[in-house]
Every structure is written in structure tokens, then in C-alpha cells.
Tab-separated table of C-alpha atoms in Angstrom:
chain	number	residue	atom	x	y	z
A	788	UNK	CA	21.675	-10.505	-5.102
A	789	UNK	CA	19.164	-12.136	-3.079
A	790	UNK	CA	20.228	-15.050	-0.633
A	791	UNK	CA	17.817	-16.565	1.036
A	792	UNK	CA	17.830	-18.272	4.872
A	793	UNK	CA	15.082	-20.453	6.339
A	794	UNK	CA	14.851	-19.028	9.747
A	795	UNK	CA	13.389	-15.397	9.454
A	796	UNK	CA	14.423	-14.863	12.886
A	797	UNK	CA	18.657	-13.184	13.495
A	798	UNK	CA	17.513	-10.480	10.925
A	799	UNK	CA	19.851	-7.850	10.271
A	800	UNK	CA	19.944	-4.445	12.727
A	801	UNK	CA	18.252	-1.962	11.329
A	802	UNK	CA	20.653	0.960	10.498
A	803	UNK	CA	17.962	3.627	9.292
A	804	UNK	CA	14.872	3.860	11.273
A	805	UNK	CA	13.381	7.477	10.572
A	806	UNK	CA	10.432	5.809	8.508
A	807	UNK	CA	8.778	3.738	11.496
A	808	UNK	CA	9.734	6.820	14.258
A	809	UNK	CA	8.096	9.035	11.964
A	810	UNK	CA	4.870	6.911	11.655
A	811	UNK	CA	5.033	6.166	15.750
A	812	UNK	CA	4.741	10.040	16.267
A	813	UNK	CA	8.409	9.908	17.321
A	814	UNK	CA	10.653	13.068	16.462
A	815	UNK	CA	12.750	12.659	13.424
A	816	UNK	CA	15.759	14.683	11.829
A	817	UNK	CA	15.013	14.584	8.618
A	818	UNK	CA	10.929	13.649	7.198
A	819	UNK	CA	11.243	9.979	5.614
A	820	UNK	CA	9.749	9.465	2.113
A	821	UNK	CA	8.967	6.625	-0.009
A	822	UNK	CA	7.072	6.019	-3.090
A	823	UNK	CA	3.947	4.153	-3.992
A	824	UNK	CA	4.929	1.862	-6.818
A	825	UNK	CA	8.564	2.585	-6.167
A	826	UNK	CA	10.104	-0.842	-7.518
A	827	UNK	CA	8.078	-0.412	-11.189
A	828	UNK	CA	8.287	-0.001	-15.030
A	829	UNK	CA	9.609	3.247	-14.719
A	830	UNK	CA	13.011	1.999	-13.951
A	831	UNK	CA	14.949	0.130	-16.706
A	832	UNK	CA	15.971	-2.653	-14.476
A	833	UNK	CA	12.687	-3.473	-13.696
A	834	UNK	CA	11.538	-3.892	-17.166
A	835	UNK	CA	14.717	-6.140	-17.678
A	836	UNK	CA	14.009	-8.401	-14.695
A	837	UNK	CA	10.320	-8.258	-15.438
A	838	UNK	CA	10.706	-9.685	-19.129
A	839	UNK	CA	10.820	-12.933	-19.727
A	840	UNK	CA	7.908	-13.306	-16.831
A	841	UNK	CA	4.290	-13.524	-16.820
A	842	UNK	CA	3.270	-10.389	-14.215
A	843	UNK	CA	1.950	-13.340	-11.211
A	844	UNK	CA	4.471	-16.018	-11.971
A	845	UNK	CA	7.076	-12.802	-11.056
A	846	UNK	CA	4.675	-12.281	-7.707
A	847	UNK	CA	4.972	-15.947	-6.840
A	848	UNK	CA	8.967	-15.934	-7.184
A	849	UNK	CA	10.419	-14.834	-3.854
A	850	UNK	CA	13.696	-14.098	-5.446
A	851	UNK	CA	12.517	-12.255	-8.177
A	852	UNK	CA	10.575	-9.929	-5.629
A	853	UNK	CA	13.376	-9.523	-3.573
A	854	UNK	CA	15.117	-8.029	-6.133
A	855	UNK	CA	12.311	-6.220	-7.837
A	856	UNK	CA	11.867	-4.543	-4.155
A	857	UNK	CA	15.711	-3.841	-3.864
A	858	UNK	CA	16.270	-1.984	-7.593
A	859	UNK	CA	14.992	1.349	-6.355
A	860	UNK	CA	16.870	1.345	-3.068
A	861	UNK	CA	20.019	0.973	-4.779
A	862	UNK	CA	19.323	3.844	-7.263
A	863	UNK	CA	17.804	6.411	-3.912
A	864	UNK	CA	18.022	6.966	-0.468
A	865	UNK	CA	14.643	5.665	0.077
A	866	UNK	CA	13.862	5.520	3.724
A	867	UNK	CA	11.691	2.649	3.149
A	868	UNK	CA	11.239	-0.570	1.036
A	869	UNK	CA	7.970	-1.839	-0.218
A	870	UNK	CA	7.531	-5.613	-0.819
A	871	UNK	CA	6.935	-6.118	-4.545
A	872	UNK	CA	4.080	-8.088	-5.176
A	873	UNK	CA	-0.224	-7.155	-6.148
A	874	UNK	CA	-3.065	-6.419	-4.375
A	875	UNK	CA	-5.030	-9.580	-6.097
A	876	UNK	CA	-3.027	-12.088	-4.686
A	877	UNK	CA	-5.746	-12.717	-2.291
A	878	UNK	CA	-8.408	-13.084	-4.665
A	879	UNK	CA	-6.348	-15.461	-6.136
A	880	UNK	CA	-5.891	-17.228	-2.590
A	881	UNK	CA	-10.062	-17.341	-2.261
A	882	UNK	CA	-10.115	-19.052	-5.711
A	883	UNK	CA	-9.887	-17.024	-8.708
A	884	UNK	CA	-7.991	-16.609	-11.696
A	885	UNK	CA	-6.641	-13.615	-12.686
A	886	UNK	CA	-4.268	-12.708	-15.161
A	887	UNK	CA	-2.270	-9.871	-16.571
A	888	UNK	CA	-3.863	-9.155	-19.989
A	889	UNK	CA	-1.003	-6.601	-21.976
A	890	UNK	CA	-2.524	-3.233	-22.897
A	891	UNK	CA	-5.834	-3.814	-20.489
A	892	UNK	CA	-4.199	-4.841	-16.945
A	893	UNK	CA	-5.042	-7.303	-14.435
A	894	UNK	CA	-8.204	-9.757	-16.226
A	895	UNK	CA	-10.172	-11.931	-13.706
A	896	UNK	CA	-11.175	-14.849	-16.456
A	897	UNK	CA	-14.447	-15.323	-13.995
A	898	UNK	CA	-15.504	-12.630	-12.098
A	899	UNK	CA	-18.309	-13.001	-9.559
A	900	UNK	CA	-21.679	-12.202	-11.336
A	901	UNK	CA	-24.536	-13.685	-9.017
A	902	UNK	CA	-24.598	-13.960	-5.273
A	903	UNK	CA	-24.556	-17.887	-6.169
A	904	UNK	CA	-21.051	-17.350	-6.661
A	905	UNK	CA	-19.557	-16.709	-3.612
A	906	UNK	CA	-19.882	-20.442	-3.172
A	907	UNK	CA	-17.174	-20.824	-5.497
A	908	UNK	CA	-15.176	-19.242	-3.350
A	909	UNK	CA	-13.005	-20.786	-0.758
A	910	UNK	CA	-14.727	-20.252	2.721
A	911	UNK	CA	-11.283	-21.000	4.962
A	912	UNK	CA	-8.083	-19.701	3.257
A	913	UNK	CA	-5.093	-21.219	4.833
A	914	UNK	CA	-2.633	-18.516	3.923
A	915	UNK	CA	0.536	-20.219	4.525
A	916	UNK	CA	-0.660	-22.700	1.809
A	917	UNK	CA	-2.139	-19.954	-0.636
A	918	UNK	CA	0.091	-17.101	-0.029
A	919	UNK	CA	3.285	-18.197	1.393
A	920	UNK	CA	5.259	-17.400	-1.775
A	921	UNK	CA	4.746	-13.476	-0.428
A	922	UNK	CA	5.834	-14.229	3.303
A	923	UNK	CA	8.661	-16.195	1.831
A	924	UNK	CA	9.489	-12.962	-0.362
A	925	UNK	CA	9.128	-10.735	2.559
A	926	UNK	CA	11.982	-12.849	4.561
A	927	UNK	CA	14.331	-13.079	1.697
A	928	UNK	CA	14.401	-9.158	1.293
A	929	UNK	CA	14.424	-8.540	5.216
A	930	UNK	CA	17.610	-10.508	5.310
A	931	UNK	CA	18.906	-8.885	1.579
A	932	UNK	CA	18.362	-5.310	2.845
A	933	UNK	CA	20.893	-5.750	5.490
A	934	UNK	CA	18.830	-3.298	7.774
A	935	UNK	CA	19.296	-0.447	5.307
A	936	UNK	CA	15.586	0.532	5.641
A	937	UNK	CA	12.538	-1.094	7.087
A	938	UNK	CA	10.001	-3.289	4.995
A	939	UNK	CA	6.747	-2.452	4.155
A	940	UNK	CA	3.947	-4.833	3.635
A	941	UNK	CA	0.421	-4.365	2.321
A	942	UNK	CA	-3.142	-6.003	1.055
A	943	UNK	CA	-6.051	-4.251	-0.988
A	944	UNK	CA	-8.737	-3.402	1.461
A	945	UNK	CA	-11.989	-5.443	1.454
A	946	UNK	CA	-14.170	-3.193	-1.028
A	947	UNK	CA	-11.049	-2.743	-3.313
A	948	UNK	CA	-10.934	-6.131	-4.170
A	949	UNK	CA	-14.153	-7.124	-4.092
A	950	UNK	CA	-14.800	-4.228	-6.909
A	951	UNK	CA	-12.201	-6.145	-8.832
A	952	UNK	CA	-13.421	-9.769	-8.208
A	953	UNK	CA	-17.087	-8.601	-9.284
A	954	UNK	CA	-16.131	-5.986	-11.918
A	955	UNK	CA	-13.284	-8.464	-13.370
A	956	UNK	CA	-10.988	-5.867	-14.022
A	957	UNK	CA	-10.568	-1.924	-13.657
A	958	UNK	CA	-13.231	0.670	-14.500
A	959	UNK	CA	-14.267	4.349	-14.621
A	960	UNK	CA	-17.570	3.660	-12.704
A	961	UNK	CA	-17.484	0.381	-10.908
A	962	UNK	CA	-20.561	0.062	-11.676
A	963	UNK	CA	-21.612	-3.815	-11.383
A	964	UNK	CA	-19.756	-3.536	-7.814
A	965	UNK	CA	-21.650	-0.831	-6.538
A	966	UNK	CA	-24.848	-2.280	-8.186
A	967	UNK	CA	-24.857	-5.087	-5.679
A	968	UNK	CA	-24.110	-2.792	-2.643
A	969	UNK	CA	-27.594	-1.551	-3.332
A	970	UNK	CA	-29.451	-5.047	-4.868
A	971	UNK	CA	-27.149	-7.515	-2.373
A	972	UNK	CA	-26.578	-5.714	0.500
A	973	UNK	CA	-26.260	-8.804	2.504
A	974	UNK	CA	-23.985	-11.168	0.219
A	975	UNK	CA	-22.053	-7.881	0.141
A	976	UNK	CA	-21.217	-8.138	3.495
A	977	UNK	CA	-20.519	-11.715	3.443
A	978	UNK	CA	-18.097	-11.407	0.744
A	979	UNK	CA	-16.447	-7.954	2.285
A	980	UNK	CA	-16.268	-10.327	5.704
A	981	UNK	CA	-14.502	-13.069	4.256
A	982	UNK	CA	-12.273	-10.667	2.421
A	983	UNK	CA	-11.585	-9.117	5.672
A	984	UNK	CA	-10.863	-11.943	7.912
A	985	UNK	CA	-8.463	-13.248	4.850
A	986	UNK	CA	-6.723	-10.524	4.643
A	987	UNK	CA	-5.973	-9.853	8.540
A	988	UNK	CA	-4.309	-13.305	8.415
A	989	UNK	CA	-2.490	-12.626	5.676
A	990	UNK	CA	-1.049	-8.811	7.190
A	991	UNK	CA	-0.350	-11.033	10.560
A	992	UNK	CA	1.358	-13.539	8.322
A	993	UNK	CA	3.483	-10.690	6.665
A	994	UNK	CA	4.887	-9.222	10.299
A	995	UNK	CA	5.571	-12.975	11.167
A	996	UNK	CA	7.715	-12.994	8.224
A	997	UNK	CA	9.446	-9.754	8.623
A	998	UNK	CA	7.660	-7.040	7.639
A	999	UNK	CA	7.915	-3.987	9.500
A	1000	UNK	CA	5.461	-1.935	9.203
A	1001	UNK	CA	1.622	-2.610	7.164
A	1002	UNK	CA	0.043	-0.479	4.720
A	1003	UNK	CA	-3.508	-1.170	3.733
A	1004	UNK	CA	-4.905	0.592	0.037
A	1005	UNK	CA	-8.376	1.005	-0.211
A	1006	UNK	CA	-7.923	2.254	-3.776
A	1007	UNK	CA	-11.278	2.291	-5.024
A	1008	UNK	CA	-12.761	4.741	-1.890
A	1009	UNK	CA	-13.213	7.438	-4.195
A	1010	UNK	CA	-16.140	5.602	-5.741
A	1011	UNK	CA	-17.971	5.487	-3.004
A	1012	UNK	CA	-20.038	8.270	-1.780
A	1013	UNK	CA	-20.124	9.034	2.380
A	1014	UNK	CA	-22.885	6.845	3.136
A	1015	UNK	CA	-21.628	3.493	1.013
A	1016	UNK	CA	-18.050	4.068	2.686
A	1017	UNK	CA	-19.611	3.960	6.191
A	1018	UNK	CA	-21.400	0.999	5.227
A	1019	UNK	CA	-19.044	-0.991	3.435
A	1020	UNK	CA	-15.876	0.184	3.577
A	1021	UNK	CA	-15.132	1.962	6.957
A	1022	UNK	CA	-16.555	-1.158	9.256
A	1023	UNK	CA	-13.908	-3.728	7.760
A	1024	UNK	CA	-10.810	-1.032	7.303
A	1025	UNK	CA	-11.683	-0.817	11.281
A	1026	UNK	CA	-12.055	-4.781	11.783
A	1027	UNK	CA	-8.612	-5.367	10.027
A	1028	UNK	CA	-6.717	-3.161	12.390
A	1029	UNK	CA	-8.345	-4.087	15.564
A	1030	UNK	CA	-8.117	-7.714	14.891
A	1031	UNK	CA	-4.177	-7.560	13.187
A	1032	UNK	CA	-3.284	-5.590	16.563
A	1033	UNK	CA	-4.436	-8.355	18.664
A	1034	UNK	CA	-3.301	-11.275	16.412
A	1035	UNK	CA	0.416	-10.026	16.830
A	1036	UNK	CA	-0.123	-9.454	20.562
A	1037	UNK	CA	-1.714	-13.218	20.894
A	1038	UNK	CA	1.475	-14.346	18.983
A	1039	UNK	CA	3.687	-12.446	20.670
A	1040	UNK	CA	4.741	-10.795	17.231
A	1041	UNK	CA	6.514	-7.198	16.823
A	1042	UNK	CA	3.275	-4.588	16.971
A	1043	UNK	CA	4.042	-2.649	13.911
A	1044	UNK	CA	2.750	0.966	12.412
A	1045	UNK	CA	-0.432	0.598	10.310
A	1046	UNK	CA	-1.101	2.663	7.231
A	1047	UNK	CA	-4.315	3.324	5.604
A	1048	UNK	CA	-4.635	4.970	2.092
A	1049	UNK	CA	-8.483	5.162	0.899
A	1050	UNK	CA	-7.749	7.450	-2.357
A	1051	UNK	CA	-10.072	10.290	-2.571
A	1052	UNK	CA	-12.262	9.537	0.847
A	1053	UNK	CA	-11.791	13.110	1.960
A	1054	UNK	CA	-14.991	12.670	3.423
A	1055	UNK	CA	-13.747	10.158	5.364
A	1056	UNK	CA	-10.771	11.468	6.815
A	1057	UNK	CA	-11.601	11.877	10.441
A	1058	UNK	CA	-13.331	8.841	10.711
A	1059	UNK	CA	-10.128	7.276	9.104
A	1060	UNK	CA	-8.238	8.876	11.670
A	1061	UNK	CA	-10.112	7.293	14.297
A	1062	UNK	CA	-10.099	3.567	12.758
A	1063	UNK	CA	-6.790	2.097	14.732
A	1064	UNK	CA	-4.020	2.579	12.120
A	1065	UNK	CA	-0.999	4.780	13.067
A	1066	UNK	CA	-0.704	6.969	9.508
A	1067	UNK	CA	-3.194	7.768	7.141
A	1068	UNK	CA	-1.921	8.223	3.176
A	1069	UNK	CA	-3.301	11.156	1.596
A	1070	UNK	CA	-3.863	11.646	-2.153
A	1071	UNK	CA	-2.982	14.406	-3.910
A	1072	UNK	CA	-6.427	16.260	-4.519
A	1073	UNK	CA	-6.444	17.604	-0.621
A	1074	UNK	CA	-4.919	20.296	1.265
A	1075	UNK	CA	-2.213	19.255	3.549
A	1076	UNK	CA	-3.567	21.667	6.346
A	1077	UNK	CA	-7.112	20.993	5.630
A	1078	UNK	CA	-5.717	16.936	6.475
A	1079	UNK	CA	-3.950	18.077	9.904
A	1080	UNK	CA	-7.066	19.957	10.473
A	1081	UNK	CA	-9.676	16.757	10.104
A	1082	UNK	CA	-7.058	14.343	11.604
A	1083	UNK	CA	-5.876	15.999	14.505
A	1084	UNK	CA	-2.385	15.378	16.645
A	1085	UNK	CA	-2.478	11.618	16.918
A	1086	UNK	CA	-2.114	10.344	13.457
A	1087	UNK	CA	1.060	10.608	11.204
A	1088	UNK	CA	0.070	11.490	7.684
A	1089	UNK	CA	1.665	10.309	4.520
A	1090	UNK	CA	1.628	11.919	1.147
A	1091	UNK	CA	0.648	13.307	-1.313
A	1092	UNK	CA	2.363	15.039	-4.237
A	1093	UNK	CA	0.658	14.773	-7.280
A	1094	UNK	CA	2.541	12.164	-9.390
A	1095	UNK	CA	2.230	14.429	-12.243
A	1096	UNK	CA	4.597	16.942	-10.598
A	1097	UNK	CA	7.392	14.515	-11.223
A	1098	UNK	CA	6.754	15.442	-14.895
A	1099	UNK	CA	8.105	19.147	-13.892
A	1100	UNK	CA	11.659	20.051	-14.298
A	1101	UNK	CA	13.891	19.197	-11.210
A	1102	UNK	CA	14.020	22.951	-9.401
A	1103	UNK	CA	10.570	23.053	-10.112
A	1104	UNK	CA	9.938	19.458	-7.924
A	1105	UNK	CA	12.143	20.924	-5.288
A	1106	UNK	CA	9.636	24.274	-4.902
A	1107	UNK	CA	6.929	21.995	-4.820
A	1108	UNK	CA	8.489	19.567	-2.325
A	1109	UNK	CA	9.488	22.447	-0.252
A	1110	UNK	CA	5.645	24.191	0.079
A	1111	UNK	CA	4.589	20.572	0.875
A	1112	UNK	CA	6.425	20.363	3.373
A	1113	UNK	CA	5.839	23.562	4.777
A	1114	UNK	CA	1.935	23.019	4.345
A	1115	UNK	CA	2.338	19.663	6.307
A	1116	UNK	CA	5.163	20.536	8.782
A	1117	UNK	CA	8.303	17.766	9.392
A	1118	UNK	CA	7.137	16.167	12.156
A	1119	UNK	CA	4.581	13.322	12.289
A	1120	UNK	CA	4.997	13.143	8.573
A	1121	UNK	CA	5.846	10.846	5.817
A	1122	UNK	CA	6.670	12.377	2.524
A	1123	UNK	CA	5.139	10.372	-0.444
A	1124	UNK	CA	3.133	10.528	-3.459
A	1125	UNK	CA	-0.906	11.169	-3.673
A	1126	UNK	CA	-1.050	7.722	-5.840
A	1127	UNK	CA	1.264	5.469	-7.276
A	1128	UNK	CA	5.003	5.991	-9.754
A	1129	UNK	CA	3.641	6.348	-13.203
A	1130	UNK	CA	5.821	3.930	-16.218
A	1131	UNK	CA	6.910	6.964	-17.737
A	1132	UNK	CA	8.453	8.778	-15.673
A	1133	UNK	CA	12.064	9.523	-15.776
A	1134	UNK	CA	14.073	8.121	-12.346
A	1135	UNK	CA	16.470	11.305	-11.938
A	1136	UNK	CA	13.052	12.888	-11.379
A	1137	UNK	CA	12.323	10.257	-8.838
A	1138	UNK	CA	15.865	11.245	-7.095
A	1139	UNK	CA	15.282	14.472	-7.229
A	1140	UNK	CA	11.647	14.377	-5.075
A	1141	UNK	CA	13.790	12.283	-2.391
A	1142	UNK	CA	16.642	14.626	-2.460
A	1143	UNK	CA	14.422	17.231	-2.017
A	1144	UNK	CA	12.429	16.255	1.056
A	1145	UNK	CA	15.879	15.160	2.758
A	1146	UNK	CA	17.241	18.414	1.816
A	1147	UNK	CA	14.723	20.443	2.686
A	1148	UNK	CA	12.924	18.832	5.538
A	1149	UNK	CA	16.532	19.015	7.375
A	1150	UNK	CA	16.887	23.032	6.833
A	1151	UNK	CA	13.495	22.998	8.513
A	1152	UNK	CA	14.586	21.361	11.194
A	1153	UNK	CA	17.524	23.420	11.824
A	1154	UNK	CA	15.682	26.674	11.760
């Protein structure tokens, strides 16, 4: 269970540390792994606990994300937890509405349609006020996971989102997003600015409350071609780790590892290495060596199994695991998926990709 103290200072030692060495360059014994979507619908728990809840009114319950995040630690040796919660949060915090519409996914009732309505949209997000229900979440699951593993905390990157707030849902093209990169250049950037400068308060507000290391998704890279991503996307992934960095130094808050994942923005990669953050997440459609290659020695990388694989019979997700491993090497490495846990998978699968980086990454070492 999930107790909860006011002060989210006297947290717990942490016991198991390999995750945040491993992103800080920092030699490890065994290569850490976690999984996007790790505390989801593929374990029966969750879908218990997740019940008699709308999807946000779950995100805005501290205790219920607490022990949302804690389920799939308790079934695997995860070396990491990820706060449960949803990238749209913060377009809720700017204004919107958005709910979780069963059978079609997240539903903004109101997306943005003309450049007239970004004035609908709050200008100054306090995000103590609008958000605080995560940062309280984040504290409450510090203190619950007794130092087991370090906490993870993330936002959707600017150009993510604002796909979703204009598009009012998911889609196959993105089309009425993209449209206004090319018709609204401008209110573009005004909206991908405010995104940005809400969202690097709201990753400094996550370390504050105990968060120990960032991860930043910039899901929707892959529908961007080279050009748009330099335009749109690359300047504010940049802006959000140069000004989180010096937020936590002006507040005298831990500096903690930065992750960015921009799924399929292989174009992008050494650019992305270059853009402040400490690991870069990989999806599954690139080589591993071809990754080293573009990002060079100063970058941890994270990934990137095909999810699909976990459909595979056990030994055959141990081979796999093993030549991924190989292909990446142990060190200055994070195992992990290319995207996201999918609902149907079957959690002994899950425990047998974690088993099988531990296991394997170890014998590695050794020889």
C-alpha cells in the first residue's frame, strides 16, 4: 500500500542504483532495463485497480498512481519505476478537455482549429495549481518504493502534444497538425513555445518532488520529415533541457539524467545526441550499431526491442535479448522496448525479457 507523508524530503536510500549509473555513463554490473508502459492493461491488477475509474480521474489520484506505478515492480526486477500518469495532462493544465473515449482513446472535446484559438488557452500555467496531483503522486511512490529502484518522470514533447491538441485525438497522418506547420508557421511556434516553457516547469516540478531521473517522448517525430523536425521539433526538445538543467541548478535541486525518445527520427539521431539530454531512447526500426555509430561515446542509449517480440515464445525472447545486447554492448546502455507494453501481452513474457537482459548482460560482463 501507498502511505503518503507531506515532506518529500528524508526519502528512502536508494538500494538499487544501476538504472541512473547506467544513464550517467557510469560502469554497471549488470545493463538495467525497464519498460515503456510498464504499469498497464497488460497486467490483471491493473485492469482491477483501473475499473471502477474514469482513465484522468485515475491520473489525478496520487494514491491510485502510486500503486498503478508499484504493480509491475512487485511482479519483476525492474531496475526502474515509471510514474503512472499521461502525456495530456498538460494540455489539460493550458485549458482543455480531454477525455478517454472507450474503443477510440484519448478525445479532446475542442481541439484547436484556428490560430484564434490559442487565446483560449491559458498564457501562464501555474503548475503547482494545475498539475500538482502528479508531483503529489511522484512523492507518495518515492517514499512507497522504499529505495528499491529510482523514479522516472516524463512530459510529451512540444510537437507531440500540440499534434494532439490540434488533431483532437490520434491519427495515421496528422494531417491538420502538420497543415498549420506549413499555413501558421508563426502561431506554430507560439503554441510549441508555450508548450515548452510549460512543460520545463512542470519536469523541474517533478525532480522537486522526487523524481529521479526525466524522460521526455516526442512520440509523434516520425511524422515529421528532416526539415519540419529541425524546425519545430529539435529547437524546443533543446530549450527544455537547457532550461530544466539550469532551473534545478537555480533551485539548488538534484541534477538528474535526461532521456529523450523521438520515435522513428532516425534522421535525427545525431542531432538528438547533441541536444543536452544524457540517453537517447531508440525505437525498434534501427540498428543498434548504426545508433552507437550516429551518437557517438557520450550518450547512453535506451532501447529498443520490438514489442512484438514479446509475442515470441520465452527462449526465443532470450536469443533476441541476447543479440541485442551484443549489437549494443552492456555498457552505457539501458535495455528497453522500441515503443510502449502492448494490452495483450502475457506478463511471464514481460519477466522473461527482464530475466533475460539480467542474465545475459551479467555473462557478458564476466567474459
Amino acid at each position: 500500500t501507498c502511505s503518503f507523508s507531506r515532506s518529500p524530503k528524508g526519502f528512502p536510500k536508494l538500494k538499487n542504483d544501476t538504472f541512473l549509473r547506467a544513464a550517467r555513463g557510469e560502469e554497471t554490473e549488470h545493463t538495467p532495463v525497464w519498460c515503456m508502459r510498464q504499469a498497464g492493461r497488460y497486467l490483471p491488477e491493473f485492469r482491477e485497480t483501473r475499473a471502477a475509474q474514469d482513465f484522468f480521474a485515475t491520473c489525478r489520484s496520487p494514491k491510485l498512481c502510486c500503486e498503478l506505478t508499484l504493480q509491475p515492480l512487485r511482479r519483476f526486477p525492474l531496475d526502474a519505476a515509471i510514474i503512472f500518469s499521461d502525456i495530456l495532462v498538460v494540455p489539460q493544465a493550458l485549458g482543455m478537455e480531454v477525455v478517454m473515449v472507450p474503443g477510440k482513446g484519448p478525445t479532446f472535446t475542442e481541439p484547436l482549429k484556428e490560430v484564434e484559438d490559442l487565446l483560449k488557452l491559458r498564457q501562464k500555467v501555474d503548475v503547482t495549481a494545475e498539475l500538482g496531483y502528479v508531483f503529489q503522486a511522484i512523492t507518495l511512490t518515492r517514499h512507497s518504493l522504499e529505495g528499491r529502484v529510482p523514479l522516472i518522470g516524463f512530459s510529451g514533447a512540444p510537437w507531440t502534444l500540440m499534434s494532439y491538441m490540434i488533431e483532437g485525438g490520434g491519427s495515421s497522418t496528422m494531417a491538420k497538425a502538420k497543415s498549420w506547420l506549413y499555413r501558421h508557421p508563426k502561431a506554430s511556434h507560439q503554441l510549441l513555445r508555450l508548450l515548452a516553457d510549460v512543460i520545463t516547469d512542470y519536469l523541474v516540478g517533478q525532480v522537486a518532488a522526487g523524481a529521479q531521473a526525466l524522460q521526455l517522448f516526442e512520440s509523434h517525430a516520425g511524422h515529421l520529415g528532416p526539415e519540419q523536425f529541425e524546425d519545430f521539433a529539435l529547437p524546443y526538445i533543446r530549450d527544455i533541457a537547457q532550461a530544466v538543467k539550469s532551473k534545478l541548478k537555480e533551485e539548488a535541486l538534484p541534477l538528474v539524467p535526461m532521456i529523450i525518445f523521438a520515435k522513428d527520427a532516425h534522421y535525427a539521431l545525431r542531432d538528438l545526441a547533441h541536444a543536452g539530454y544524457e540517453v537517447v531512447g531508440l525505437d525498434w526500426t534501427i540498428r543498434p550499431q548504426e545508433a552507437r555509430a550516429q551518437t557517438g561515446k557520450d550518450v547512453t542509449l535506451q532501447g529498443n526491442l520490438d514489442p512484438c517480440a514479446l509475442y515470441a515464445p520465452k527462449e526465443k525472447i532470450g536469443e533476441l535479448v541476447k543479440k541485442m545486447l551484443e549489437a549494443f554492448g552492456t555498457q552505457r546502455y539501458i535495455a528497453n522496448l522500441g515503443h510502449g507494453l502492448y494490452p495483450d501481452m502475457n506478463p511471464e513474457h514481460v519477466g522473461a525479457f527482464v530475466e533475460a537482459v539480467h542474465t545475459h548482460s551479467r555473462h557478458i560482463n564476466k567474459h
